């Protein structure tokens, strides 16, 4: 969940919807990026840390995206433009679906716009469902361990 007023991006990673693996949030205030996770552990990140590079292990290639559902929350802070933004997002949804279906043909895609009442701020919610296998997870772990030993 992205909260625009708090400038925070909250996340949760779970397996089979019952096993919580990790959760926390990215704090984007003050021009810096702080990752707070697992019992208030703190790690400072730079913009380059968030982008993949040629030296890092490509973990994304081991996962298949199955479902993407999201919602844009328009609160009191977007009152003047609420209906224009809603119309724009709803007209771009078929385009986004077509582009994503070219990349992942079996992807389930859903995006909603939710208009909130007074005393609420704008934001966004998202849920991604991915699949992988145990061999891929072991492969990623081994590559990361070997890359750390080389440095």
PDB file of C-alpha atoms in Angstrom:
ATOM      1  CA  UNK A   1       0.000   0.000   0.000  1.00  0.00           C
ATOM      2  CA  UNK A   2       1.301   3.416  -0.956  1.00  0.00           C
ATOM      3  CA  UNK A   3       0.276   6.270   1.331  1.00  0.00           C
ATOM      4  CA  UNK A   4       0.866   9.604  -0.355  1.00  0.00           C
ATOM      5  CA  UNK A   5       0.339  11.754   2.751  1.00  0.00           C
ATOM      6  CA  UNK A   6       2.743   9.652   4.881  1.00  0.00           C
ATOM      7  CA  UNK A   7       5.179   9.096   1.960  1.00  0.00           C
ATOM      8  CA  UNK A   8       5.442   5.410   2.830  1.00  0.00           C
ATOM      9  CA  UNK A   9       5.173   2.226   0.799  1.00  0.00           C
ATOM     10  CA  UNK A  10       4.011  -0.685   2.966  1.00  0.00           C
ATOM     11  CA  UNK A  11       4.593  -4.289   1.867  1.00  0.00           C
ATOM     12  CA  UNK A  12       4.044  -7.854   3.025  1.00  0.00           C
ATOM     13  CA  UNK A  13       5.437 -11.060   1.509  1.00  0.00           C
ATOM     14  CA  UNK A  14       3.698 -14.330   2.343  1.00  0.00           C
ATOM     15  CA  UNK A  15       3.612 -17.885   1.041  1.00  0.00           C
ATOM     16  CA  UNK A  16       0.307 -19.621   0.391  1.00  0.00           C
ATOM     17  CA  UNK A  17      -1.454 -16.714   2.177  1.00  0.00           C
ATOM     18  CA  UNK A  18      -0.682 -18.248   5.583  1.00  0.00           C
ATOM     19  CA  UNK A  19       3.086 -18.111   6.073  1.00  0.00           C
ATOM     20  CA  UNK A  20       4.378 -14.562   6.586  1.00  0.00           C
ATOM     21  CA  UNK A  21       7.911 -14.269   5.189  1.00  0.00           C
ATOM     22  CA  UNK A  22       8.623 -10.563   5.588  1.00  0.00           C
ATOM     23  CA  UNK A  23       6.799  -7.272   6.013  1.00  0.00           C
ATOM     24  CA  UNK A  24       7.707  -3.653   6.516  1.00  0.00           C
ATOM     25  CA  UNK A  25       7.716  -0.363   4.672  1.00  0.00           C
ATOM     26  CA  UNK A  26       9.829   2.032   2.643  1.00  0.00           C
ATOM     27  CA  UNK A  27       9.980   5.510   4.167  1.00  0.00           C
ATOM     28  CA  UNK A  28      10.431   8.087   1.394  1.00  0.00           C
ATOM     29  CA  UNK A  29      10.504  11.245   3.551  1.00  0.00           C
ATOM     30  CA  UNK A  30      13.376  13.735   3.706  1.00  0.00           C
ATOM     31  CA  UNK A  31      14.769  12.796   0.276  1.00  0.00           C
ATOM     32  CA  UNK A  32      16.208   9.521   1.535  1.00  0.00           C
ATOM     33  CA  UNK A  33      14.915   5.966   1.240  1.00  0.00           C
ATOM     34  CA  UNK A  34      14.745   3.936   4.447  1.00  0.00           C
ATOM     35  CA  UNK A  35      13.680   0.293   4.520  1.00  0.00           C
ATOM     36  CA  UNK A  36      12.161  -0.705   7.861  1.00  0.00           C
ATOM     37  CA  UNK A  37      11.494  -4.453   8.133  1.00  0.00           C
ATOM     38  CA  UNK A  38      11.258  -7.343  10.652  1.00  0.00           C
ATOM     39  CA  UNK A  39      10.935  -5.816  14.115  1.00  0.00           C
ATOM     40  CA  UNK A  40      12.099  -2.311  13.179  1.00  0.00           C
ATOM     41  CA  UNK A  41      15.402  -3.250  11.509  1.00  0.00           C
ATOM     42  CA  UNK A  42      16.530  -0.256   9.474  1.00  0.00           C
ATOM     43  CA  UNK A  43      18.501  -0.132   6.233  1.00  0.00           C
ATOM     44  CA  UNK A  44      19.262   3.003   4.220  1.00  0.00           C
ATOM     45  CA  UNK A  45      18.915   2.577   0.469  1.00  0.00           C
ATOM     46  CA  UNK A  46      19.951   4.632  -2.519  1.00  0.00           C
ATOM     47  CA  UNK A  47      18.027   4.854  -5.769  1.00  0.00           C
ATOM     48  CA  UNK A  48      20.649   2.602  -7.418  1.00  0.00           C
ATOM     49  CA  UNK A  49      19.977  -0.115  -4.802  1.00  0.00           C
ATOM     50  CA  UNK A  50      16.403  -0.385  -6.072  1.00  0.00           C
ATOM     51  CA  UNK A  51      17.415  -0.905  -9.710  1.00  0.00           C
ATOM     52  CA  UNK A  52      18.852  -4.213 -10.934  1.00  0.00           C
ATOM     53  CA  UNK A  53      22.389  -4.131 -12.263  1.00  0.00           C
ATOM     54  CA  UNK A  54      24.583  -6.557 -14.173  1.00  0.00           C
ATOM     55  CA  UNK A  55      26.488  -7.644 -11.040  1.00  0.00           C
ATOM     56  CA  UNK A  56      23.441  -8.672  -9.022  1.00  0.00           C
ATOM     57  CA  UNK A  57      21.621 -12.004  -9.200  1.00  0.00           C
ATOM     58  CA  UNK A  58      18.509 -11.765 -11.384  1.00  0.00           C
ATOM     59  CA  UNK A  59      15.844 -13.059  -9.005  1.00  0.00           C
ATOM     60  CA  UNK A  60      12.875 -11.920 -11.082  1.00  0.00           C
ATOM     61  CA  UNK A  61      13.456 -14.426 -13.884  1.00  0.00           C
ATOM     62  CA  UNK A  62      12.636 -17.290 -11.482  1.00  0.00           C
ATOM     63  CA  UNK A  63       9.112 -16.027 -10.762  1.00  0.00           C
ATOM     64  CA  UNK A  64       5.971 -16.123 -12.925  1.00  0.00           C
ATOM     65  CA  UNK A  65       3.402 -13.386 -12.428  1.00  0.00           C
ATOM     66  CA  UNK A  66      -0.054 -14.965 -12.216  1.00  0.00           C
ATOM     67  CA  UNK A  67      -2.290 -12.200 -10.902  1.00  0.00           C
ATOM     68  CA  UNK A  68      -2.064  -8.454 -10.555  1.00  0.00           C
ATOM     69  CA  UNK A  69      -4.803  -6.570  -8.798  1.00  0.00           C
ATOM     70  CA  UNK A  70      -4.613  -2.976  -7.696  1.00  0.00           C
ATOM     71  CA  UNK A  71      -6.710  -0.034  -6.634  1.00  0.00           C
ATOM     72  CA  UNK A  72      -6.100   3.683  -6.753  1.00  0.00           C
ATOM     73  CA  UNK A  73      -7.567   5.465  -3.746  1.00  0.00           C
ATOM     74  CA  UNK A  74      -8.624   9.057  -4.383  1.00  0.00           C
ATOM     75  CA  UNK A  75      -9.215  10.971  -1.170  1.00  0.00           C
ATOM     76  CA  UNK A  76     -10.040  14.466  -0.088  1.00  0.00           C
ATOM     77  CA  UNK A  77      -6.682  15.825  -1.278  1.00  0.00           C
ATOM     78  CA  UNK A  78      -7.659  15.008  -4.896  1.00  0.00           C
ATOM     79  CA  UNK A  79     -11.198  16.450  -4.771  1.00  0.00           C
ATOM     80  CA  UNK A  80     -10.675  18.925  -7.608  1.00  0.00           C
ATOM     81  CA  UNK A  81      -9.396  16.293 -10.041  1.00  0.00           C
ATOM     82  CA  UNK A  82     -11.027  13.138  -8.660  1.00  0.00           C
ATOM     83  CA  UNK A  83     -13.395  12.466 -11.557  1.00  0.00           C
ATOM     84  CA  UNK A  84     -10.842  13.308 -14.255  1.00  0.00           C
ATOM     85  CA  UNK A  85      -8.290  10.930 -12.724  1.00  0.00           C
ATOM     86  CA  UNK A  86     -10.952   8.227 -12.416  1.00  0.00           C
ATOM     87  CA  UNK A  87     -11.924   8.568 -16.080  1.00  0.00           C
ATOM     88  CA  UNK A  88      -8.278   8.539 -17.185  1.00  0.00           C
ATOM     89  CA  UNK A  89      -7.416   5.416 -15.175  1.00  0.00           C
ATOM     90  CA  UNK A  90     -10.520   3.557 -16.336  1.00  0.00           C
ATOM     91  CA  UNK A  91      -9.761   4.388 -19.968  1.00  0.00           C
ATOM     92  CA  UNK A  92      -6.135   3.217 -19.612  1.00  0.00           C
ATOM     93  CA  UNK A  93      -7.056  -0.109 -17.951  1.00  0.00           C
ATOM     94  CA  UNK A  94      -7.763  -1.935 -21.262  1.00  0.00           C
ATOM     95  CA  UNK A  95      -4.464  -0.671 -22.686  1.00  0.00           C
ATOM     96  CA  UNK A  96      -2.555  -1.891 -19.617  1.00  0.00           C
ATOM     97  CA  UNK A  97      -4.325  -5.254 -19.814  1.00  0.00           C
ATOM     98  CA  UNK A  98      -3.429  -5.654 -23.498  1.00  0.00           C
ATOM     99  CA  UNK A  99       0.231  -4.797 -22.897  1.00  0.00           C
ATOM    100  CA  UNK A 100       0.497  -7.137 -19.914  1.00  0.00           C
ATOM    101  CA  UNK A 101      -1.250  -9.973 -21.754  1.00  0.00           C
ATOM    102  CA  UNK A 102       1.387  -9.750 -24.492  1.00  0.00           C
ATOM    103  CA  UNK A 103       4.106 -10.309 -21.877  1.00  0.00           C
ATOM    104  CA  UNK A 104       2.207 -12.814 -19.689  1.00  0.00           C
ATOM    105  CA  UNK A 105      -0.682 -14.408 -21.657  1.00  0.00           C
ATOM    106  CA  UNK A 106      -2.313 -16.080 -18.619  1.00  0.00           C
ATOM    107  CA  UNK A 107      -2.133 -13.075 -16.321  1.00  0.00           C
ATOM    108  CA  UNK A 108      -5.270 -12.071 -14.410  1.00  0.00           C
ATOM    109  CA  UNK A 109      -5.346  -8.267 -14.285  1.00  0.00           C
ATOM    110  CA  UNK A 110      -7.683  -6.018 -12.347  1.00  0.00           C
ATOM    111  CA  UNK A 111      -7.376  -2.338 -11.478  1.00  0.00           C
ATOM    112  CA  UNK A 112     -10.035  -0.341  -9.655  1.00  0.00           C
ATOM    113  CA  UNK A 113     -10.503   3.261  -8.662  1.00  0.00           C
ATOM    114  CA  UNK A 114     -12.011   3.907  -5.240  1.00  0.00           C
ATOM    115  CA  UNK A 115     -13.373   7.342  -4.408  1.00  0.00           C
ATOM    116  CA  UNK A 116     -12.981   8.037  -0.688  1.00  0.00           C
ATOM    117  CA  UNK A 117     -14.990  10.339   1.532  1.00  0.00           C
ATOM    118  CA  UNK A 118     -13.775  13.391   3.430  1.00  0.00           C
ATOM    119  CA  UNK A 119     -10.912  13.179   5.948  1.00  0.00           C
ATOM    120  CA  UNK A 120      -9.040  10.636   3.832  1.00  0.00           C
ATOM    121  CA  UNK A 121      -5.867  10.851   1.796  1.00  0.00           C
ATOM    122  CA  UNK A 122      -5.015   9.409  -1.588  1.00  0.00           C
ATOM    123  CA  UNK A 123      -2.937   6.311  -2.133  1.00  0.00           C
ATOM    124  CA  UNK A 124      -2.738   3.005  -3.944  1.00  0.00           C
ATOM    125  CA  UNK A 125      -3.107  -0.670  -3.089  1.00  0.00           C
ATOM    126  CA  UNK A 126      -1.586  -3.547  -4.991  1.00  0.00           C
ATOM    127  CA  UNK A 127      -1.410  -7.309  -4.810  1.00  0.00           C
ATOM    128  CA  UNK A 128       0.804  -9.537  -6.945  1.00  0.00           C
ATOM    129  CA  UNK A 129       0.509 -13.311  -7.028  1.00  0.00           C
ATOM    130  CA  UNK A 130       3.573 -15.122  -8.314  1.00  0.00           C
ATOM    131  CA  UNK A 131       4.627 -18.732  -8.642  1.00  0.00           C
ATOM    132  CA  UNK A 132       8.024 -20.359  -8.401  1.00  0.00           C
ATOM    133  CA  UNK A 133       9.516 -23.686  -7.417  1.00  0.00           C
ATOM    134  CA  UNK A 134      11.861 -24.806  -4.656  1.00  0.00           C
ATOM    135  CA  UNK A 135      14.736 -25.459  -7.069  1.00  0.00           C
ATOM    136  CA  UNK A 136      14.638 -21.830  -8.229  1.00  0.00           C
ATOM    137  CA  UNK A 137      14.705 -20.575  -4.653  1.00  0.00           C
ATOM    138  CA  UNK A 138      17.709 -22.778  -3.850  1.00  0.00           C
ATOM    139  CA  UNK A 139      19.439 -21.571  -7.033  1.00  0.00           C
ATOM    140  CA  UNK A 140      18.922 -17.923  -6.056  1.00  0.00           C
ATOM    141  CA  UNK A 141      20.254 -18.536  -2.544  1.00  0.00           C
ATOM    142  CA  UNK A 142      23.378 -20.329  -3.815  1.00  0.00           C
ATOM    143  CA  UNK A 143      24.123 -17.581  -6.363  1.00  0.00           C
ATOM    144  CA  UNK A 144      23.756 -14.874  -3.708  1.00  0.00           C
ATOM    145  CA  UNK A 145      26.039 -16.718  -1.275  1.00  0.00           C
ATOM    146  CA  UNK A 146      28.667 -17.285  -3.966  1.00  0.00           C
ATOM    147  CA  UNK A 147      28.521 -13.648  -5.113  1.00  0.00           C
ATOM    148  CA  UNK A 148      29.082 -12.446  -1.510  1.00  0.00           C
ATOM    149  CA  UNK A 149      32.081 -14.768  -1.071  1.00  0.00           C
ATOM    150  CA  UNK A 150      33.713 -13.388  -4.250  1.00  0.00           C
ATOM    151  CA  UNK A 151      33.589  -9.827  -2.902  1.00  0.00           C
TER     152      UNK A 151
END
